[in-house]
mmCIF file of C-alpha atoms in Angstrom:
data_model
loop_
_atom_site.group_PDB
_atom_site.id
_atom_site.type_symbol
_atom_site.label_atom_id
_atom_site.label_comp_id
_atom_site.label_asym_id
_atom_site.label_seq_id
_atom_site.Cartn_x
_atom_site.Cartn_y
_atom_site.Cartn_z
ATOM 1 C CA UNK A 1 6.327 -31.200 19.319
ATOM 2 C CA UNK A 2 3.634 -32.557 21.281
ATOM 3 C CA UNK A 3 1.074 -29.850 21.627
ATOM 4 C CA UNK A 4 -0.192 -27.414 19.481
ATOM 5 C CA UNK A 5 0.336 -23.897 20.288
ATOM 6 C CA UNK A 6 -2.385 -20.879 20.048
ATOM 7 C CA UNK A 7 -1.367 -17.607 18.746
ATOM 8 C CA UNK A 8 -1.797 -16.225 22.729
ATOM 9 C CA UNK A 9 0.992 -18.202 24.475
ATOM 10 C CA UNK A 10 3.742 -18.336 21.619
ATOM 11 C CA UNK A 11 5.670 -15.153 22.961
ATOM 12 C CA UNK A 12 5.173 -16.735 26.302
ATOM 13 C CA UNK A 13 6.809 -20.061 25.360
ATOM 14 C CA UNK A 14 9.623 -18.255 23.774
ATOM 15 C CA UNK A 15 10.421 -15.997 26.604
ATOM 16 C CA UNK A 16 9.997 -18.902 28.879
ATOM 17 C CA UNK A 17 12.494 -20.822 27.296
ATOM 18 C CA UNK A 18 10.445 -23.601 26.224
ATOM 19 C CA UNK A 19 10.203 -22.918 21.951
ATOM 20 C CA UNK A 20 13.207 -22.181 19.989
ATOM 21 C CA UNK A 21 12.778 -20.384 17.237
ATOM 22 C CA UNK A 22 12.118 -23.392 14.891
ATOM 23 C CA UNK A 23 9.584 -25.152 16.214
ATOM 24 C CA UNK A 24 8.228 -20.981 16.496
ATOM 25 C CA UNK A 25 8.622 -21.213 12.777
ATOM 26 C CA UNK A 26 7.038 -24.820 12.309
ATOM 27 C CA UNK A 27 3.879 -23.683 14.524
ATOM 28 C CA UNK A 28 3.897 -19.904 13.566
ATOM 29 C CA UNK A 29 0.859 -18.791 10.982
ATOM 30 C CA UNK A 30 1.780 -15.233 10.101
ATOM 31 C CA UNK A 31 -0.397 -13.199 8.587
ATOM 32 C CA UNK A 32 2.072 -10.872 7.445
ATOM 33 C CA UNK A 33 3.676 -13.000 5.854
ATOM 34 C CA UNK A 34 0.944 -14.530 3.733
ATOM 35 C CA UNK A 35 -0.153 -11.248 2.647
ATOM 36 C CA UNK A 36 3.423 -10.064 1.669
ATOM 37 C CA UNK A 37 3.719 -12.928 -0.219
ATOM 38 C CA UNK A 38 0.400 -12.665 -1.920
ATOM 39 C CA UNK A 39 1.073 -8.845 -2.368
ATOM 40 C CA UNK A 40 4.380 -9.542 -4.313
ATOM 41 C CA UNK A 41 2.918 -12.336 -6.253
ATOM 42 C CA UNK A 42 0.002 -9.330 -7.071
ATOM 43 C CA UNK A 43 2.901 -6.804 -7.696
ATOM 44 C CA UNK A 44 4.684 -9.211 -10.010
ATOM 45 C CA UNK A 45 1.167 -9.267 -12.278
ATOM 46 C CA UNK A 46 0.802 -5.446 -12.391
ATOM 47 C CA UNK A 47 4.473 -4.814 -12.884
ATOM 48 C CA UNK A 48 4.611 -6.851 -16.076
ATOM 49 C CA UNK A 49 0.943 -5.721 -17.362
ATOM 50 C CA UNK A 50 1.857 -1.915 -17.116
ATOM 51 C CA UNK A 51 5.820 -2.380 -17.802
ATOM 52 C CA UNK A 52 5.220 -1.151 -21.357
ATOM 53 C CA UNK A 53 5.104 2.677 -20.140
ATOM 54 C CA UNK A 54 8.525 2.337 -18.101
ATOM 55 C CA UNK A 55 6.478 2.350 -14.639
ATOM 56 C CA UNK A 56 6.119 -0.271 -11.806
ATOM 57 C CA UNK A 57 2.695 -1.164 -10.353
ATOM 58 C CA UNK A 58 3.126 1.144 -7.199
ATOM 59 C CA UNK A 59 4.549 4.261 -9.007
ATOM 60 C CA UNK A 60 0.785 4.021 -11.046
ATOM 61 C CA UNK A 61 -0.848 3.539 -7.708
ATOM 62 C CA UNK A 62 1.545 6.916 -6.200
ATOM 63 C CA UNK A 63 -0.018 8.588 -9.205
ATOM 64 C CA UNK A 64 -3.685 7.723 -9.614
ATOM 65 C CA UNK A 65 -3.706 8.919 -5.723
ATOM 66 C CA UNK A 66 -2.214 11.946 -6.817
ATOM 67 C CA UNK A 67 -5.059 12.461 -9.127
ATOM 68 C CA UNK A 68 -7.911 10.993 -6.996
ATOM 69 C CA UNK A 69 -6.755 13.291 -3.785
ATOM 70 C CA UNK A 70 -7.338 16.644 -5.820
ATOM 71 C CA UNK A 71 -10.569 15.364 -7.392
ATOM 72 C CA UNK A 72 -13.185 18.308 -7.895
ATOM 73 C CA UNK A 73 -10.833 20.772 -8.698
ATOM 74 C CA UNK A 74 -9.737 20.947 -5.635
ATOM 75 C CA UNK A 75 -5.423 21.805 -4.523
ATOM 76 C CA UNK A 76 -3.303 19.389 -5.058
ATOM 77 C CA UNK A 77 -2.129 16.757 -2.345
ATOM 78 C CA UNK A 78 -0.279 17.632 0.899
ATOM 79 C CA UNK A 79 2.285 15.072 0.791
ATOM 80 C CA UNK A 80 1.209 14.818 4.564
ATOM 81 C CA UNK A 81 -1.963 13.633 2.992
ATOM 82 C CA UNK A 82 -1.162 11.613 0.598
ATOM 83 C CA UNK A 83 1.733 9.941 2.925
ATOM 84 C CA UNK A 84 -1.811 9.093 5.101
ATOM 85 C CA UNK A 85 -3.770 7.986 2.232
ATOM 86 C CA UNK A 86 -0.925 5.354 1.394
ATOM 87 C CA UNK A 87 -0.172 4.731 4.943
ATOM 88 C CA UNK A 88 3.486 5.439 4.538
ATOM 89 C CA UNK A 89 5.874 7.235 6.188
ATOM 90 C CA UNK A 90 6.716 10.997 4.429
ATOM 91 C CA UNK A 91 10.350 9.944 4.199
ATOM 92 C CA UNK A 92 8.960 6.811 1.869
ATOM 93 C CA UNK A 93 6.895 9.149 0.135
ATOM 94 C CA UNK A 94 9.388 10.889 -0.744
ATOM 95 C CA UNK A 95 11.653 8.480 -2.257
ATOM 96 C CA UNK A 96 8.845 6.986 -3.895
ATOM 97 C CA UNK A 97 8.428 9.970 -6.047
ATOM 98 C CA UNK A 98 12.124 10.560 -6.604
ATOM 99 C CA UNK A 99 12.162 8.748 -9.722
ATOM 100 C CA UNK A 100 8.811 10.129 -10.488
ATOM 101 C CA UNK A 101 10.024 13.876 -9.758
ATOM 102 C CA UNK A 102 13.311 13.162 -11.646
ATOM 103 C CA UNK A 103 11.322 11.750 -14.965
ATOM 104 C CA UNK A 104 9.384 14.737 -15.103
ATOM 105 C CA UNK A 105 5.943 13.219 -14.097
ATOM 106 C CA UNK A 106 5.464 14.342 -10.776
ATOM 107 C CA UNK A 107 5.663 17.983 -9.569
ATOM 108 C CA UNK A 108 6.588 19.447 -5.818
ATOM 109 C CA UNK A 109 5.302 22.523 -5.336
ATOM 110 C CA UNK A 110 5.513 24.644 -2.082
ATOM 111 C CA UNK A 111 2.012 25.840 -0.715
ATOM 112 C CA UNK A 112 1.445 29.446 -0.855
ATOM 113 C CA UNK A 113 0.955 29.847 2.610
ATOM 114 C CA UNK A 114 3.298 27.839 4.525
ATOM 115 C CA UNK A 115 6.562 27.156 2.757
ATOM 116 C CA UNK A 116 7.546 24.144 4.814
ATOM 117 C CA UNK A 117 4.277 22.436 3.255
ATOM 118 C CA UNK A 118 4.784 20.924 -0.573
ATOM 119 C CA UNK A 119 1.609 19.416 -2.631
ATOM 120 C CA UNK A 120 2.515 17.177 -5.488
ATOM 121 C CA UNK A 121 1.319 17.526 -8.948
ATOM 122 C CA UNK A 122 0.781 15.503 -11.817
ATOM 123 C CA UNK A 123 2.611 17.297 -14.780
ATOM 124 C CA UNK A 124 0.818 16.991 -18.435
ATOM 125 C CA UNK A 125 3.030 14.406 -19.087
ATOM 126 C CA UNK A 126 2.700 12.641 -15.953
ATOM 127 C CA UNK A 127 -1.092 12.681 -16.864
ATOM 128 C CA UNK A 128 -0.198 11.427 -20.113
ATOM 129 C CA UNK A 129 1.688 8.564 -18.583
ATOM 130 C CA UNK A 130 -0.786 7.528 -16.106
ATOM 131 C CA UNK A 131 -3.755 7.248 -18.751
ATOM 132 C CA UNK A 132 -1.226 4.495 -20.713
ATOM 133 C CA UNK A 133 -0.586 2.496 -18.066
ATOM 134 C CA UNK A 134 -4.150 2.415 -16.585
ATOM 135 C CA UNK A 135 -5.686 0.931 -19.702
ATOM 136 C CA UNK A 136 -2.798 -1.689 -19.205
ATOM 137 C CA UNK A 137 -3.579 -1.792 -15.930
ATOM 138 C CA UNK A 138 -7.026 -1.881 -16.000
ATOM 139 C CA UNK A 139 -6.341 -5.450 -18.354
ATOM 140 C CA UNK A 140 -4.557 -6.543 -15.729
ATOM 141 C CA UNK A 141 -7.275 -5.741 -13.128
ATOM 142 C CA UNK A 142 -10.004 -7.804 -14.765
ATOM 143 C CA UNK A 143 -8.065 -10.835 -15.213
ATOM 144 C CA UNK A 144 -7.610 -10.942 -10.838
ATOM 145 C CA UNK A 145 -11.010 -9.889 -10.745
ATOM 146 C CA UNK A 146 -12.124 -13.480 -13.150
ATOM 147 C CA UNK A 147 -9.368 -15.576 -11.026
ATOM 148 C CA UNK A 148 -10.753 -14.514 -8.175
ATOM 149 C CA UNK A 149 -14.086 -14.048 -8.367
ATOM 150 C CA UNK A 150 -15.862 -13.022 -5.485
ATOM 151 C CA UNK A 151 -13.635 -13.167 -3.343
ATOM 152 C CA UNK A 152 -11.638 -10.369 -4.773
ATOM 153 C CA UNK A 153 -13.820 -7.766 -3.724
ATOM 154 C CA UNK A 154 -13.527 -9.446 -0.071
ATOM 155 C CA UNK A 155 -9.809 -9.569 -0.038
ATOM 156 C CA UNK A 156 -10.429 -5.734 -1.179
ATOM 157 C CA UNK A 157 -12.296 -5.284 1.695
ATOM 158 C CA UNK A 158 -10.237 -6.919 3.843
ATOM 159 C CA UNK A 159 -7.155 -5.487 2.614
ATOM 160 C CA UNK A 160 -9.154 -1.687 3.218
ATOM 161 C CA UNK A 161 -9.762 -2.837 6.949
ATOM 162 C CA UNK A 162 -6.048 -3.577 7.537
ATOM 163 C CA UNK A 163 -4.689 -0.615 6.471
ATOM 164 C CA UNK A 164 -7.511 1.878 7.793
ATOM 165 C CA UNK A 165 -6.935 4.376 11.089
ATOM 166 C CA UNK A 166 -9.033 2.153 12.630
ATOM 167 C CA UNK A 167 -7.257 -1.092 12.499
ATOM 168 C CA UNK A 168 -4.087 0.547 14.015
ATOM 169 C CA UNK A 169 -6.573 1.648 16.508
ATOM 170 C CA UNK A 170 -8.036 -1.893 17.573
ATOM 171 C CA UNK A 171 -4.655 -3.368 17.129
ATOM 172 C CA UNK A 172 -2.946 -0.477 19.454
ATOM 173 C CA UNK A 173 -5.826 -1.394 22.016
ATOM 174 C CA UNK A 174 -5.737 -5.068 21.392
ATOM 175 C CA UNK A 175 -9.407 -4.878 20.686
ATOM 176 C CA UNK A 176 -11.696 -6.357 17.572
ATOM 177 C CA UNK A 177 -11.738 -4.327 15.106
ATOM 178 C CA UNK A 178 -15.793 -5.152 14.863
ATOM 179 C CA UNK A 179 -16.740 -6.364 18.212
#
């Protein structure tokens, strides 16, 4: 391939006919896919550290958000609001904490005044669960943070921007996020 392509004419090559989806793939850097990669490789760490207490890496993070969204003493979590915390959709939520529901760690409760509305809960046990596996997790944790260094708290940064209201906002526009 002669020249190199930018990132602003590649969909214009391909609809013109003039890339096939090859030499896309040869010229292509995807940001998705170098964070999904780096996110599984991540996963694959957590997963292992906190596999003692029969949980995966997300179903810890489903629950610590449980327990940082009623902080304060505060109600427990609309799924609605915890769905937008994790910038999910409510159907994932909810299969998410089917296993979680099933093993007793996770309760759905209806809110008292609208019946269509359910918070979840963190049973004792669920509470129980979550302290093991963040101590295991919390190994886990501080070995990224000494591989990475400082950068980890960038990629954390980072990694914040991409998923806040505000990227999907500047993306939707096709504006910098900080311009």
């Amino acid at each position: 391939m002669g020249k190199k392509l930018s990132i602003g004419n590649l969909g214009e090559e391909l609809r013109g006919g003039r890339l096939s989806s090859p030499e896309l793939l040869s010229e292509l850097v995807c940001t998705n896919t170098a964070l999904r990669r780096a996110s599984r490789r991540l996963g694959q760490l957590y997963d292992d550290a906190v596999a003692p207490t029969g949980l995966k890496a997300t179903q810890v993070g489903l629950l610590t958000q449980i327990a940082a969204l009623r902080e304060g003493g505060h109600q427990w979590p609309t799924l609605q609001s915890l769905a937008e915390r994790l910038a999910v959709s409510i159907s994932a939520l909810t299969h998410a904490l089917r296993p979680l529901v099933r093993d007793g760690l996770v309760g759905l409760m209806p809110d008292e005044h609208d019946g269509r509305t359910k918070h979840a809960t963190l049973t004792t046990h669920g509470e129980h669960r979550l302290h093991e596996a963040l101590a295991l997790w919390a190994d886990a944790n501080q070995r990224v943070e000494v591989v990475l260094g400082t950068s980890a708290s960038a990629l954390r940064a980072l990694a914040d921007d991409v998923a806040s209201p505000e990227f999907l906002e500047a993306y939707e526009a096709r504006r910098m996020l900080r311009g």
